[in-house]
Tab-separated table of C-alpha atoms in Angstrom:
chain	number	residue	atom	x	y	z
B	1	MET	CA	-36.562	58.682	92.201
B	2	SER	CA	-37.947	59.155	95.714
B	3	GLN	CA	-40.981	57.380	97.120
B	4	ASP	CA	-42.745	60.710	97.139
B	5	ALA	CA	-42.151	61.306	93.435
B	6	ALA	CA	-45.219	61.188	91.241
B	7	GLN	CA	-45.767	57.743	89.748
B	8	GLN	CA	-48.399	56.796	87.240
B	9	PRO	CA	-49.641	53.193	87.545
B	10	MET	CA	-50.145	51.441	84.215
B	11	SER	CA	-51.646	48.297	85.677
B	12	THR	CA	-53.201	47.091	88.905
B	13	ASP	CA	-53.005	43.420	87.977
B	14	LEU	CA	-50.516	40.783	89.119
B	15	VAL	CA	-47.528	42.958	88.254
B	16	GLN	CA	-48.043	46.684	88.656
B	17	VAL	CA	-45.977	49.007	86.484
B	18	LEU	CA	-45.163	52.428	87.953
B	19	ARG	CA	-43.388	54.945	85.734
B	20	ASP	CA	-41.621	58.071	86.865
B	21	ASP	CA	-40.737	61.132	84.796
B	22	SER	CA	-37.048	60.460	85.513
B	23	GLY	CA	-37.185	57.222	83.539
B	24	VAL	CA	-37.239	54.941	86.578
B	25	VAL	CA	-39.819	52.159	86.309
B	26	GLU	CA	-40.978	50.062	89.245
B	27	LEU	CA	-42.349	46.569	88.683
B	28	VAL	CA	-44.401	45.686	91.743
B	29	LEU	CA	-45.150	41.992	92.269
B	30	ASN	CA	-48.790	42.254	93.248
B	31	ARG	CA	-50.336	38.967	94.301
B	32	PRO	CA	-50.270	39.601	98.050
B	33	GLU	CA	-52.892	37.014	98.970
B	34	ALA	CA	-50.438	34.323	97.830
B	35	MET	CA	-47.231	36.127	98.873
B	36	ASN	CA	-46.578	36.610	95.143
B	37	ALA	CA	-46.326	32.885	94.442
B	38	VAL	CA	-45.605	32.461	90.741
B	39	SER	CA	-48.668	30.950	89.107
B	40	THR	CA	-49.108	30.546	85.364
B	41	ALA	CA	-50.943	33.876	85.289
B	42	MET	CA	-48.293	35.574	87.447
B	43	ALA	CA	-45.527	34.386	85.117
B	44	ARG	CA	-47.417	35.724	82.110
B	45	ALA	CA	-47.964	39.081	83.844
B	46	LEU	CA	-44.275	39.384	84.692
B	47	THR	CA	-43.324	38.639	81.092
B	48	ASP	CA	-45.781	41.184	79.730
B	49	ALA	CA	-44.662	43.874	82.175
B	50	ALA	CA	-40.955	43.338	81.568
B	51	ARG	CA	-41.388	43.299	77.796
B	52	SER	CA	-43.381	46.527	77.851
B	53	VAL	CA	-40.639	48.179	79.887
B	54	ALA	CA	-37.887	46.818	77.617
B	55	ALA	CA	-39.643	48.186	74.548
B	56	ASP	CA	-39.873	51.702	76.010
B	57	ASP	CA	-36.799	53.744	75.030
B	58	THR	CA	-37.486	56.203	77.856
B	59	THR	CA	-36.799	53.546	80.508
B	60	ARG	CA	-33.505	54.267	82.284
B	61	ALA	CA	-33.570	51.948	85.314
B	62	VAL	CA	-35.946	49.396	86.826
B	63	VAL	CA	-36.777	48.445	90.408
B	64	VAL	CA	-38.529	45.147	91.151
B	65	SER	CA	-40.434	45.284	94.444
B	66	SER	CA	-43.427	43.734	96.177
B	67	SER	CA	-46.793	44.917	97.446
B	68	HIS	CA	-46.554	42.440	100.346
B	69	PRO	CA	-44.721	43.776	103.422
B	70	LYS	CA	-43.324	40.389	104.437
B	71	ALA	CA	-42.693	38.668	101.114
B	72	PHE	CA	-40.885	39.582	97.925
B	73	CYS	CA	-41.968	36.300	96.336
B	74	VAL	CA	-42.219	32.809	97.854
B	75	GLY	CA	-41.553	30.999	94.574
B	76	ALA	CA	-43.661	28.685	92.477
B	77	ASP	CA	-47.357	28.341	93.212
B	78	LEU	CA	-47.195	24.785	94.550
B	79	LYS	CA	-50.964	24.660	95.084
B	80	GLU	CA	-51.480	25.256	91.375
B	81	ARG	CA	-48.642	22.936	90.441
B	82	ASN	CA	-50.157	20.127	92.518
B	83	THR	CA	-53.211	20.180	90.230
B	84	LEU	CA	-51.202	19.871	86.995
B	85	THR	CA	-50.714	16.678	85.054
B	86	ASP	CA	-47.263	15.906	83.688
B	87	ASP	CA	-48.356	17.138	80.274
B	88	GLU	CA	-49.729	20.351	81.754
B	89	LEU	CA	-46.501	20.899	83.681
B	90	ARG	CA	-44.493	20.469	80.479
B	91	ALA	CA	-46.783	22.963	78.742
B	92	GLN	CA	-46.375	25.457	81.594
B	93	ARG	CA	-42.583	25.310	81.583
B	94	PRO	CA	-41.782	27.565	78.570
B	95	GLY	CA	-43.903	30.396	79.953
B	96	ASN	CA	-42.186	30.205	83.331
B	97	ARG	CA	-38.740	30.230	81.730
B	98	THR	CA	-39.700	33.241	79.653
B	99	ALA	CA	-40.865	35.141	82.736
B	100	TYR	CA	-37.547	34.904	84.551
B	101	ARG	CA	-35.596	35.526	81.358
B	102	SER	CA	-37.635	38.651	80.641
B	103	VAL	CA	-36.243	40.218	83.818
B	104	LEU	CA	-32.700	39.008	83.122
B	105	ASP	CA	-32.809	40.421	79.584
B	106	LEU	CA	-33.947	43.941	80.467
B	107	PRO	CA	-31.506	46.283	78.688
B	108	VAL	CA	-31.209	48.764	81.566
B	109	PRO	CA	-29.951	48.272	85.138
B	110	VAL	CA	-32.446	46.373	87.299
B	111	ILE	CA	-32.500	46.501	91.103
B	112	ALA	CA	-34.418	44.067	93.308
B	113	ALA	CA	-35.839	45.539	96.524
B	114	VAL	CA	-36.292	42.567	98.853
B	115	ALA	CA	-38.082	42.741	102.180
B	116	GLY	CA	-39.211	39.421	103.628
B	117	TYR	CA	-39.199	36.083	101.852
B	118	ALA	CA	-37.387	35.560	98.544
B	119	LEU	CA	-37.682	31.812	98.174
B	120	GLY	CA	-37.239	29.578	95.149
B	121	GLY	CA	-38.524	31.452	92.143
B	122	GLY	CA	-38.626	34.628	94.220
B	123	CYS	CA	-34.913	34.317	94.893
B	124	GLU	CA	-34.420	33.678	91.176
B	125	ILE	CA	-36.318	36.846	90.217
B	126	ALA	CA	-33.967	38.762	92.517
B	127	LEU	CA	-30.923	36.976	91.057
B	128	SER	CA	-32.111	37.971	87.576
B	129	CYS	CA	-31.626	41.599	88.588
B	130	ASP	CA	-28.273	43.365	88.369
B	131	LEU	CA	-28.290	44.534	91.987
B	132	ILE	CA	-30.133	43.330	95.088
B	133	VAL	CA	-30.997	45.626	97.984
B	134	ALA	CA	-32.423	43.781	100.988
B	135	SER	CA	-33.663	44.397	104.503
B	136	PRO	CA	-32.033	42.689	107.518
B	137	GLU	CA	-35.244	40.663	107.833
B	138	ALA	CA	-35.093	39.392	104.235
B	139	THR	CA	-34.850	35.618	103.792
B	140	PHE	CA	-33.266	33.999	100.761
B	141	ALA	CA	-33.318	30.338	99.759
B	142	LEU	CA	-33.410	27.958	96.817
B	143	PRO	CA	-35.263	25.085	98.519
B	144	GLU	CA	-36.304	23.173	95.392
B	145	VAL	CA	-34.455	19.926	96.163
B	146	SER	CA	-36.494	19.646	99.359
B	147	VAL	CA	-39.679	19.260	97.284
B	148	GLY	CA	-38.282	17.024	94.569
B	149	VAL	CA	-37.239	19.519	91.870
B	150	ILE	CA	-34.287	21.807	91.168
B	151	PRO	CA	-34.117	25.575	90.690
B	152	GLY	CA	-35.533	26.214	87.225
B	153	GLY	CA	-35.657	29.992	86.930
B	154	GLY	CA	-31.923	30.411	86.490
B	155	GLY	CA	-30.939	29.756	90.098
B	156	THR	CA	-28.286	27.096	89.484
B	157	GLN	CA	-26.563	29.377	86.981
B	158	LEU	CA	-27.098	32.854	88.404
B	159	LEU	CA	-26.283	32.054	92.022
B	160	THR	CA	-23.123	30.187	90.998
B	161	ARG	CA	-22.000	33.132	88.885
B	162	ARG	CA	-22.788	35.567	91.676
B	163	ILE	CA	-21.160	33.828	94.667
B	164	GLY	CA	-19.061	30.961	93.272
B	165	TRP	CA	-19.461	27.200	93.005
B	166	SER	CA	-18.955	26.042	96.589
B	167	ARG	CA	-21.118	28.668	98.240
B	168	ALA	CA	-23.890	28.117	95.710
B	169	ALA	CA	-23.595	24.341	96.138
B	170	ASP	CA	-23.940	24.723	99.901
B	171	LEU	CA	-27.165	26.696	99.554
B	172	ILE	CA	-28.723	24.662	96.740
B	173	PHE	CA	-27.843	21.183	98.057
B	174	THR	CA	-28.939	21.938	101.626
B	175	ALA	CA	-31.966	24.100	100.702
B	176	ARG	CA	-31.128	26.235	103.741
B	177	ARG	CA	-32.345	29.772	104.294
B	178	VAL	CA	-30.170	32.812	104.953
B	179	GLY	CA	-31.123	36.207	106.305
B	180	GLY	CA	-30.229	39.608	104.924
B	181	GLU	CA	-26.894	40.078	106.719
B	182	ALA	CA	-25.768	36.530	105.934
B	183	ALA	CA	-26.804	37.032	102.299
B	184	LEU	CA	-24.663	40.182	102.209
B	185	ALA	CA	-21.664	38.304	103.615
B	186	LEU	CA	-22.115	35.563	101.003
B	187	GLY	CA	-22.414	38.079	98.177
B	188	ILE	CA	-26.024	37.239	97.327
B	189	VAL	CA	-27.121	40.809	98.013
B	190	ASP	CA	-25.291	44.074	97.476
B	191	ARG	CA	-26.735	46.287	100.207
B	192	VAL	CA	-28.673	45.719	103.429
B	193	VAL	CA	-30.838	48.636	104.551
B	194	ASP	CA	-33.912	49.143	106.696
B	195	ASP	CA	-36.053	50.296	103.758
B	196	PRO	CA	-34.913	48.435	100.629
B	197	ARG	CA	-37.584	49.868	98.358
B	198	ALA	CA	-36.655	53.472	99.180
B	199	ALA	CA	-32.949	52.668	98.814
B	200	ALA	CA	-33.499	50.852	95.513
B	201	LEU	CA	-35.526	53.739	94.101
B	202	GLU	CA	-32.863	56.220	95.178
B	203	LEU	CA	-30.162	54.091	93.557
B	204	ALA	CA	-32.233	53.776	90.381
B	205	GLY	CA	-32.653	57.545	90.334
B	206	ARG	CA	-28.886	58.032	90.485
B	207	ILE	CA	-28.442	55.633	87.584
B	208	ALA	CA	-31.211	57.331	85.611
B	209	ALA	CA	-29.411	60.674	85.879
B	210	HIS	CA	-26.565	59.381	83.704
B	211	SER	CA	-26.374	58.908	79.937
B	212	PRO	CA	-29.079	56.440	78.846
B	213	VAL	CA	-26.934	55.355	75.895
B	214	GLY	CA	-23.868	54.973	78.087
B	215	VAL	CA	-25.632	53.000	80.825
B	216	ARG	CA	-27.288	50.608	78.375
B	217	ASN	CA	-24.050	50.013	76.511
B	218	ALA	CA	-22.104	49.529	79.732
B	219	LYS	CA	-24.569	46.843	80.838
B	220	ALA	CA	-24.488	45.200	77.407
B	221	ALA	CA	-20.684	45.121	77.454
B	222	MET	CA	-20.583	43.633	80.937
B	223	ARG	CA	-23.206	40.985	80.206
B	224	GLY	CA	-21.781	40.122	76.791
B	225	GLY	CA	-18.285	39.683	78.156
B	226	MET	CA	-19.095	37.492	81.142
B	227	ASP	CA	-18.758	34.084	79.502
B	228	VAL	CA	-16.180	34.699	76.812
B	229	SER	CA	-12.398	35.038	76.808
B	230	LEU	CA	-10.825	38.292	77.913
B	231	ALA	CA	-9.833	39.068	74.321
B	232	GLU	CA	-13.402	38.540	73.116
B	233	GLY	CA	-14.725	40.583	76.018
B	234	LEU	CA	-12.451	43.481	75.149
B	235	ASP	CA	-13.724	43.378	71.574
B	236	ILE	CA	-17.309	43.488	72.866
B	237	GLU	CA	-16.383	46.447	75.045
B	238	ASP	CA	-14.776	48.211	72.091
B	239	ALA	CA	-17.884	47.790	69.950
B	240	ARG	CA	-20.052	49.214	72.718
B	241	TRP	CA	-17.571	52.045	73.229
B	242	HIS	CA	-17.944	53.035	69.576
B	243	ASP	CA	-21.741	52.876	69.891
B	244	THR	CA	-21.543	55.312	72.798
B	245	ALA	CA	-18.660	57.565	71.772
B	246	PHE	CA	-20.318	58.602	68.525
B	247	SER	CA	-23.766	59.150	70.019
B	248	ALA	CA	-25.543	62.400	70.769
B	249	ASP	CA	-25.224	61.577	74.472
B	250	ARG	CA	-21.439	61.751	74.284
B	251	ALA	CA	-21.585	65.136	72.543
B	252	GLU	CA	-24.012	66.459	75.149
B	253	GLY	CA	-21.974	65.066	78.031
B	254	VAL	CA	-18.776	66.725	76.878
B	255	ALA	CA	-20.578	70.029	76.197
B	256	ALA	CA	-22.262	69.997	79.600
B	257	PHE	CA	-18.940	69.330	81.332
B	258	ALA	CA	-17.246	72.184	79.476
B	259	GLU	CA	-20.142	74.530	80.233
B	260	LYS	CA	-20.342	73.438	83.885
B	261	ARG	CA	-24.020	72.480	83.719
B	262	SER	CA	-26.099	69.354	84.111
B	263	PRO	CA	-26.446	67.401	80.876
B	264	ASN	CA	-29.751	67.157	79.045
B	265	TRP	CA	-29.328	63.691	77.603
B	266	PRO	CA	-30.800	63.098	74.121
B	267	GLY	CA	-30.914	59.378	74.955
B	268	LEU	CA	-31.837	56.746	72.408
B	269	SER	CA	-34.005	59.184	70.461
B	270	GLY	CA	-30.928	61.254	69.685
B	271	ARG	CA	-28.619	58.445	68.565
């Protein structure tokens, strides 16, 4: 999907949902006055937006971006947090966990488009995506230990899985910041480009052109096999292969190849 493609906004609240006819959905973090700091309300909005996208069978790929030109998300709203009692902080915690998990659990490929700051919870939102496209000016950090907490949106687990124990330990224990090129070298991000949103939307469009059933099952097989033995992972792959091989998408894909035309994927509705 290009930036010029027609998009229909579903919401103008804290997380804006833009849908394209190709099946690409953009979730725009939209609290620019606070650089998208994750407040209680922001966490709830992210959960609601991600769940609505997950429930839509026409969704083929998702891009998470920001309405702020210099910040993807600066993490937890520390001003709000400073007003909370211990009991209120405990009560807030489940909603925050659910917000980050709602991005991680999206059933289609998710691409973070990061320009500017991705700090703390903002870095964790990006890490919850399958791919991260960043600008050279992007800044990544998990600085939680510097303010007396630890990463709580999946950072200790997702960063370690993405770049390995020692590199993750270096970043988390020191709370240091890294720019876009350094993040690429470390393996935090997958591509560094001048316009990450445009690149992420283009990448999402390429993904959306492929079999919706195949792409979803490929992601499910990859995610399901990450933390199990190779033998168990191969069984998970086999189950997902059967789900795909006997779908209407497979029949259409083979027919389109034989007829030398672009496929018209039935998708989930044709399974």
